[in-house]
XYZ file of C-alpha atoms in Angstrom:
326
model
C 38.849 46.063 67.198
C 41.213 44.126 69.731
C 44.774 43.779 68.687
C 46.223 40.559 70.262
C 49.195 38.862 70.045
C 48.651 35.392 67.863
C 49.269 31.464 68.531
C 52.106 30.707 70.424
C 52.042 34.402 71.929
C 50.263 34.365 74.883
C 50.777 38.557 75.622
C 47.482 40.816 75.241
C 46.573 44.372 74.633
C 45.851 44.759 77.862
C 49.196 43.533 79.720
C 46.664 41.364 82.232
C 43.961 38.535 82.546
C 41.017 38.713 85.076
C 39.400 36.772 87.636
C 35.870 36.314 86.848
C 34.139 37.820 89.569
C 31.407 34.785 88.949
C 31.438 31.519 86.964
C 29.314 33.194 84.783
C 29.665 36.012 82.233
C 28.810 39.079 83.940
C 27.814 42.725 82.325
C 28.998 45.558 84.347
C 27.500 48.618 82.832
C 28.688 52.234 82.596
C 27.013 53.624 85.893
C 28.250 50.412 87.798
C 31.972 50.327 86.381
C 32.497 54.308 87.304
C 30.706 53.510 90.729
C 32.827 51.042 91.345
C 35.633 50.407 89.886
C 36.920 53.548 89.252
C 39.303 55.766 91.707
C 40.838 59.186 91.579
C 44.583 58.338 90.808
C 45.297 61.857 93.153
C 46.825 63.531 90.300
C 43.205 64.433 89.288
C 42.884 61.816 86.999
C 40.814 58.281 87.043
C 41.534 54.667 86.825
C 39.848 51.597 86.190
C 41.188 49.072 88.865
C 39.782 45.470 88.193
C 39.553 42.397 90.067
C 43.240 41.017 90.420
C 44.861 44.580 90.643
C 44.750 45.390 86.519
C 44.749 48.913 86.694
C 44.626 51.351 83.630
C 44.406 55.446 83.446
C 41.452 56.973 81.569
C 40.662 59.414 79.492
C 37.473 61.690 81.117
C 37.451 64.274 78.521
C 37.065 64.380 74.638
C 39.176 67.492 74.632
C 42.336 65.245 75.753
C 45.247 65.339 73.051
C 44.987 61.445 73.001
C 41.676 62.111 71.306
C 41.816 63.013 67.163
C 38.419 63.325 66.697
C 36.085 64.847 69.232
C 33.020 63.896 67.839
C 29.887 65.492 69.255
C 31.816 66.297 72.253
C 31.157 63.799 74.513
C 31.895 60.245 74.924
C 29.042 57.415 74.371
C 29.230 54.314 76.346
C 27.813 50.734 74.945
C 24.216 50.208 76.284
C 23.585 47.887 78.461
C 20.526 46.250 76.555
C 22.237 46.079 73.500
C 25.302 44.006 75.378
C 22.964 41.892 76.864
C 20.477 41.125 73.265
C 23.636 40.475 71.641
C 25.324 37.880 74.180
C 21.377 35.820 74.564
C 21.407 35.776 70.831
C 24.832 33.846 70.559
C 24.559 30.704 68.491
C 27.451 29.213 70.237
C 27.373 27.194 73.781
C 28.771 28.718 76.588
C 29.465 26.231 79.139
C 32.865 27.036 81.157
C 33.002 30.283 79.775
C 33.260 33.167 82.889
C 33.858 36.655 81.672
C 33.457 39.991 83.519
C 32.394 42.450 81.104
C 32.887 45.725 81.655
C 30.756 48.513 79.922
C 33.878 52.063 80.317
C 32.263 55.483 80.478
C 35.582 56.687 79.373
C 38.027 55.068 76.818
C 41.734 53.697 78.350
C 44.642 55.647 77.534
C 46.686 53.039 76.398
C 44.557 51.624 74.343
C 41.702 54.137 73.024
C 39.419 50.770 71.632
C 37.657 47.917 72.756
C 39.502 45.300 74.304
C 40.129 41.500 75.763
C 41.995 39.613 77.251
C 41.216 36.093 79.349
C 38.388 36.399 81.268
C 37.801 39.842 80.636
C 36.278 42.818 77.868
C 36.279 45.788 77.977
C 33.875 47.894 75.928
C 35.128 51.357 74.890
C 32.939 54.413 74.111
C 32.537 56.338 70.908
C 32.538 60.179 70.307
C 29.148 59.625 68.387
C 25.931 57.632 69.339
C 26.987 53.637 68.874
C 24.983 52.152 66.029
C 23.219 48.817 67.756
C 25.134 46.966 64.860
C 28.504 48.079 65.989
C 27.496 47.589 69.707
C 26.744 43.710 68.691
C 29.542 43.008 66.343
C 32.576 44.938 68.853
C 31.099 42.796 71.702
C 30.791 39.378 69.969
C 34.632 40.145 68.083
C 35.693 40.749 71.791
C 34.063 37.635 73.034
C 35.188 35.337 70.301
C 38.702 36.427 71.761
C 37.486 35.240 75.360
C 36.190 32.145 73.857
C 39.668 31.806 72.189
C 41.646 31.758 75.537
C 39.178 29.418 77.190
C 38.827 26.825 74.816
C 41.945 27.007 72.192
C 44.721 28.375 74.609
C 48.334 29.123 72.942
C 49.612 25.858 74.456
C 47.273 23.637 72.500
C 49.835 23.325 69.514
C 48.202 21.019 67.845
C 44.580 21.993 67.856
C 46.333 25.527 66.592
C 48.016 23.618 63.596
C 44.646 22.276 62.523
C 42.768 25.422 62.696
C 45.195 26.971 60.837
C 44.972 24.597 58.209
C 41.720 24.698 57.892
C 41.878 28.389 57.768
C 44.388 28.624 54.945
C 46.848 30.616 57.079
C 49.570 28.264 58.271
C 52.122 30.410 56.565
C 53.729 32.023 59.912
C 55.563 34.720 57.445
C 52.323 36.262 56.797
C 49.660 35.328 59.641
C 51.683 35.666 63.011
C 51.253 38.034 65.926
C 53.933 40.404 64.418
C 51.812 40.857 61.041
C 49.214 43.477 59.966
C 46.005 43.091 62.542
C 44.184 41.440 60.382
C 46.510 39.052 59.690
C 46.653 37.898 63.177
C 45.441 34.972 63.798
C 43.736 35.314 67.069
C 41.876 38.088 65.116
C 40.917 36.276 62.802
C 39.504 33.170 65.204
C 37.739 36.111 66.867
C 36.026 37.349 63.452
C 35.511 33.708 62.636
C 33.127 33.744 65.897
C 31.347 36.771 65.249
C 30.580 36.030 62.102
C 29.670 32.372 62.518
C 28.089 32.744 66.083
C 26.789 36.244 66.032
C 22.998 37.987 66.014
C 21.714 39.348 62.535
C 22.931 42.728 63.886
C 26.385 41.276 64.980
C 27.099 40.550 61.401
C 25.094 43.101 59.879
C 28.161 44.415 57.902
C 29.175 41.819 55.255
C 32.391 39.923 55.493
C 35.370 39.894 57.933
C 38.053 42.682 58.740
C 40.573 40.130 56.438
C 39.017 40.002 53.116
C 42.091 38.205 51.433
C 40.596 35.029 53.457
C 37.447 33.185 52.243
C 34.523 34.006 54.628
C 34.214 31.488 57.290
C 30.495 30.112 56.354
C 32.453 29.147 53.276
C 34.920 26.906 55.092
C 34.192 23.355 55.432
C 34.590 22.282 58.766
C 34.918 25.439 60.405
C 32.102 25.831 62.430
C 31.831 22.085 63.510
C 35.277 22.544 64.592
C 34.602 25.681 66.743
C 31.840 23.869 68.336
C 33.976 20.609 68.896
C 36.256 22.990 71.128
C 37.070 21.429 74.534
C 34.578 22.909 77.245
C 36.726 23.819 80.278
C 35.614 21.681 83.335
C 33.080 23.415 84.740
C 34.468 25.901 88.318
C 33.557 24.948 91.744
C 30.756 26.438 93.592
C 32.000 29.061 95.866
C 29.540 31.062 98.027
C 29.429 33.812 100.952
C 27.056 34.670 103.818
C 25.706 37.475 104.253
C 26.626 39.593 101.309
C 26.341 42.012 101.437
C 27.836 41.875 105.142
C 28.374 43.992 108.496
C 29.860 41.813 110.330
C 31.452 38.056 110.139
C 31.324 36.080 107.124
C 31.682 32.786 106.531
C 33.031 31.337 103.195
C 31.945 27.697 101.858
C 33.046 26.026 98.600
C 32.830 22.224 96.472
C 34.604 21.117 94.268
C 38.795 21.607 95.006
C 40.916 20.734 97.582
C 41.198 22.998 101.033
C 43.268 25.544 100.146
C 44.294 29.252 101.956
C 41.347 31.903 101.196
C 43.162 35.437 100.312
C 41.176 38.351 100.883
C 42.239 41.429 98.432
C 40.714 44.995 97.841
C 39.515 46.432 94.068
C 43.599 47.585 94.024
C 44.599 43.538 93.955
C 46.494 44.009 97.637
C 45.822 41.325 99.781
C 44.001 42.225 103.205
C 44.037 38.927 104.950
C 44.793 35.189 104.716
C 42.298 32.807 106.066
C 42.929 28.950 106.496
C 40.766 26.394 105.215
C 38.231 23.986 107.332
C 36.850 20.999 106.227
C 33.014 20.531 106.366
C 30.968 17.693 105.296
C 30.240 19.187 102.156
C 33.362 20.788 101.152
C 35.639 23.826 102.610
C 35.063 27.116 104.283
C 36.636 29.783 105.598
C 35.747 31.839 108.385
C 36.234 35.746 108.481
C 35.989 38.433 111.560
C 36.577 41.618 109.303
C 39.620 42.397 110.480
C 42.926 42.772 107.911
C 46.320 40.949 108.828
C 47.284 43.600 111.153
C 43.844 43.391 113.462
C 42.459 46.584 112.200
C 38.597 46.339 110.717
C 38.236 46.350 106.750
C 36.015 49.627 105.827
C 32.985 49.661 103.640
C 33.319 48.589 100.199
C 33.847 45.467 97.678
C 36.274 43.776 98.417
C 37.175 39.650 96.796
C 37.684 36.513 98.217
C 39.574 33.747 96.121
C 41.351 30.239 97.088
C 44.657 29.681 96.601
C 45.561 26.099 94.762
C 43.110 24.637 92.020
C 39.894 22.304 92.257
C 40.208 18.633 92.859
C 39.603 17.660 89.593
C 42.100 19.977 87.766
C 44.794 22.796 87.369
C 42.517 25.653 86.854
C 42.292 28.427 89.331
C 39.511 29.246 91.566
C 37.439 31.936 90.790
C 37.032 35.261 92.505
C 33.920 36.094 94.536
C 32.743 39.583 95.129
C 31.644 40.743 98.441
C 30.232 43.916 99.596
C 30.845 45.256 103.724
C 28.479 47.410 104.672
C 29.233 50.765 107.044
């Protein structure tokens, strides 16, 4: 499971948040995450670079020293179909909610299990074949955590005092982000969600990791307060043509106010800067292929994203993939 910091912490596990690379929530599996989002780090090692510039070192072999148990000798990624069964069964609605979800081939060194942090997951492998249970229950623990940043950030004080009353753990001596991991409370709003939103197979193993607390189903309120959650305005529109592309591109968007268009490779540096134009329908942003310094952009994915926020609030613009050809 995740360890997070809890309510008012805002730090992660993983040091970083993401940009959604779609107002969606979108499953990356094994073959597609090494393919591409993974680079030699030249010291014969491999990273995982993510939209944004996260980067984190990987371990490719079971025989590493990181690794206590080698298992069968090989490392087993989550499967794709499970991931996806798992997020359609959700009893919990979605709306506002983007997510990239990334399916490793190879656990993180600094963090051997799965992982979240806004807008992102991360789904480590095992050293043995994943049960389908574990598969659903690890992903929907790791979503409840996304849902948790989306929908009951740190800064929402007082939505955070009445969950916590409701939960029985307003005691910050015992449930704070310093305490035990299941004493946490985001961990315990994330097990809340599995176990109240999850699949049959999700919640196939009985109970919660804190078993000092009464299960969730048991809590009056609890669910209809999950569900009464404020649903982040939904994100702007924000599209590309062609993608994948040879040559120009232009960039069109609704929904916020012209803003600068940065350009950045999988590493999170920035390639370009292109200014805004207004068009009936919204904004877009025109783009030769060429970096800041006049030299053509090679072949790969690269991301476009608007500086500022949308018209009708503070949140960020997302981050939108694009693909140039050879």
């Amino acid at each position: 499971m995740l360890i997070l910091g809890a309510a008012p912490s805002l730090a992660t596990e993983l040091g970083a948040a993401a940009v959604p690379t779609r107002n969606q929530i979108v499953i990356h599996d094994a073959a597609e995450t090494l393919r591409d989002w993974c680079r030699p780090d030249g010291r014969g090692g491999l990273r995982l670079q993510l939209p944004g510039g996260a980067s984190f070192e990987l371990v490719t072999s079971v025989t590493d020293t990181v690794i206590a148990n080698r298992g069968d000798g090989a490392f087993h990624s989550f499967a794709l179909v499970e991931v996806r069964a798992a997020l359609a069964a959700v009893r919990y609605p979605l709306a506002g909610i983007a997510a990239d979800v990334f399916i490793l081939p190879y656990p993180r060194r600094e963090g051997l299990c799965s992982a979240a942090g806004p807008g992102l997951i991360l789904l480590s492998p095992g050293v043995y074949p994943l049960p389908a249970s574990q598969q659903h229950s690890e992903f929907l623990h790791e979503l409840g955590h996304v849902v948790q940043y989306a929908r009951l950030p740190d800064r929402s004080v007082s939505e955070w005092d009445r969950y916590r009353a409701l939960r029985g753990i307003s005691d910050a001596s015992v449930y704070s982000a310093s305490a035990p991991h299941a004493d946490r409370p985001h961990e315990i709003f994330a097990e809340d969600f599995r176990a109240l939103f999850g699949d049959p197979l999700a919640c196939a193993n009985a109970g919660i990791e804190n078993p000092t607390l009464v299960p969730p189903a048991q809590v009056p309120g609890l669910a209809t307060f999950l569900l009464e959650l404020p649903v982040p305005p939904a994100e702007p529109v924000m599209s590309v043509r062609p993608n994948p592309a040879r040559g120009p591109l232009v960039f069109s968007a609704s929904g916020w106010s012209p803003a600068l268009l940065d350009v950045f490779d999988v590493a999170g540096r920035r390639l370009v800067t292109l200014r805004p134009e207004t068009t009936a329908t919204g904004v877009r942003w025109l783009w030769d292929g060429l970096d800041e310094a006049g030299h053509r952009v090679g072949p790969g994915v690269v991301f476009a994203r608007a500086r500022g926020a949308r018209a009708s609030s503070q949140a960020p613009a997302p981050a939108l993939r694009v693909t140039l050809l050879p």
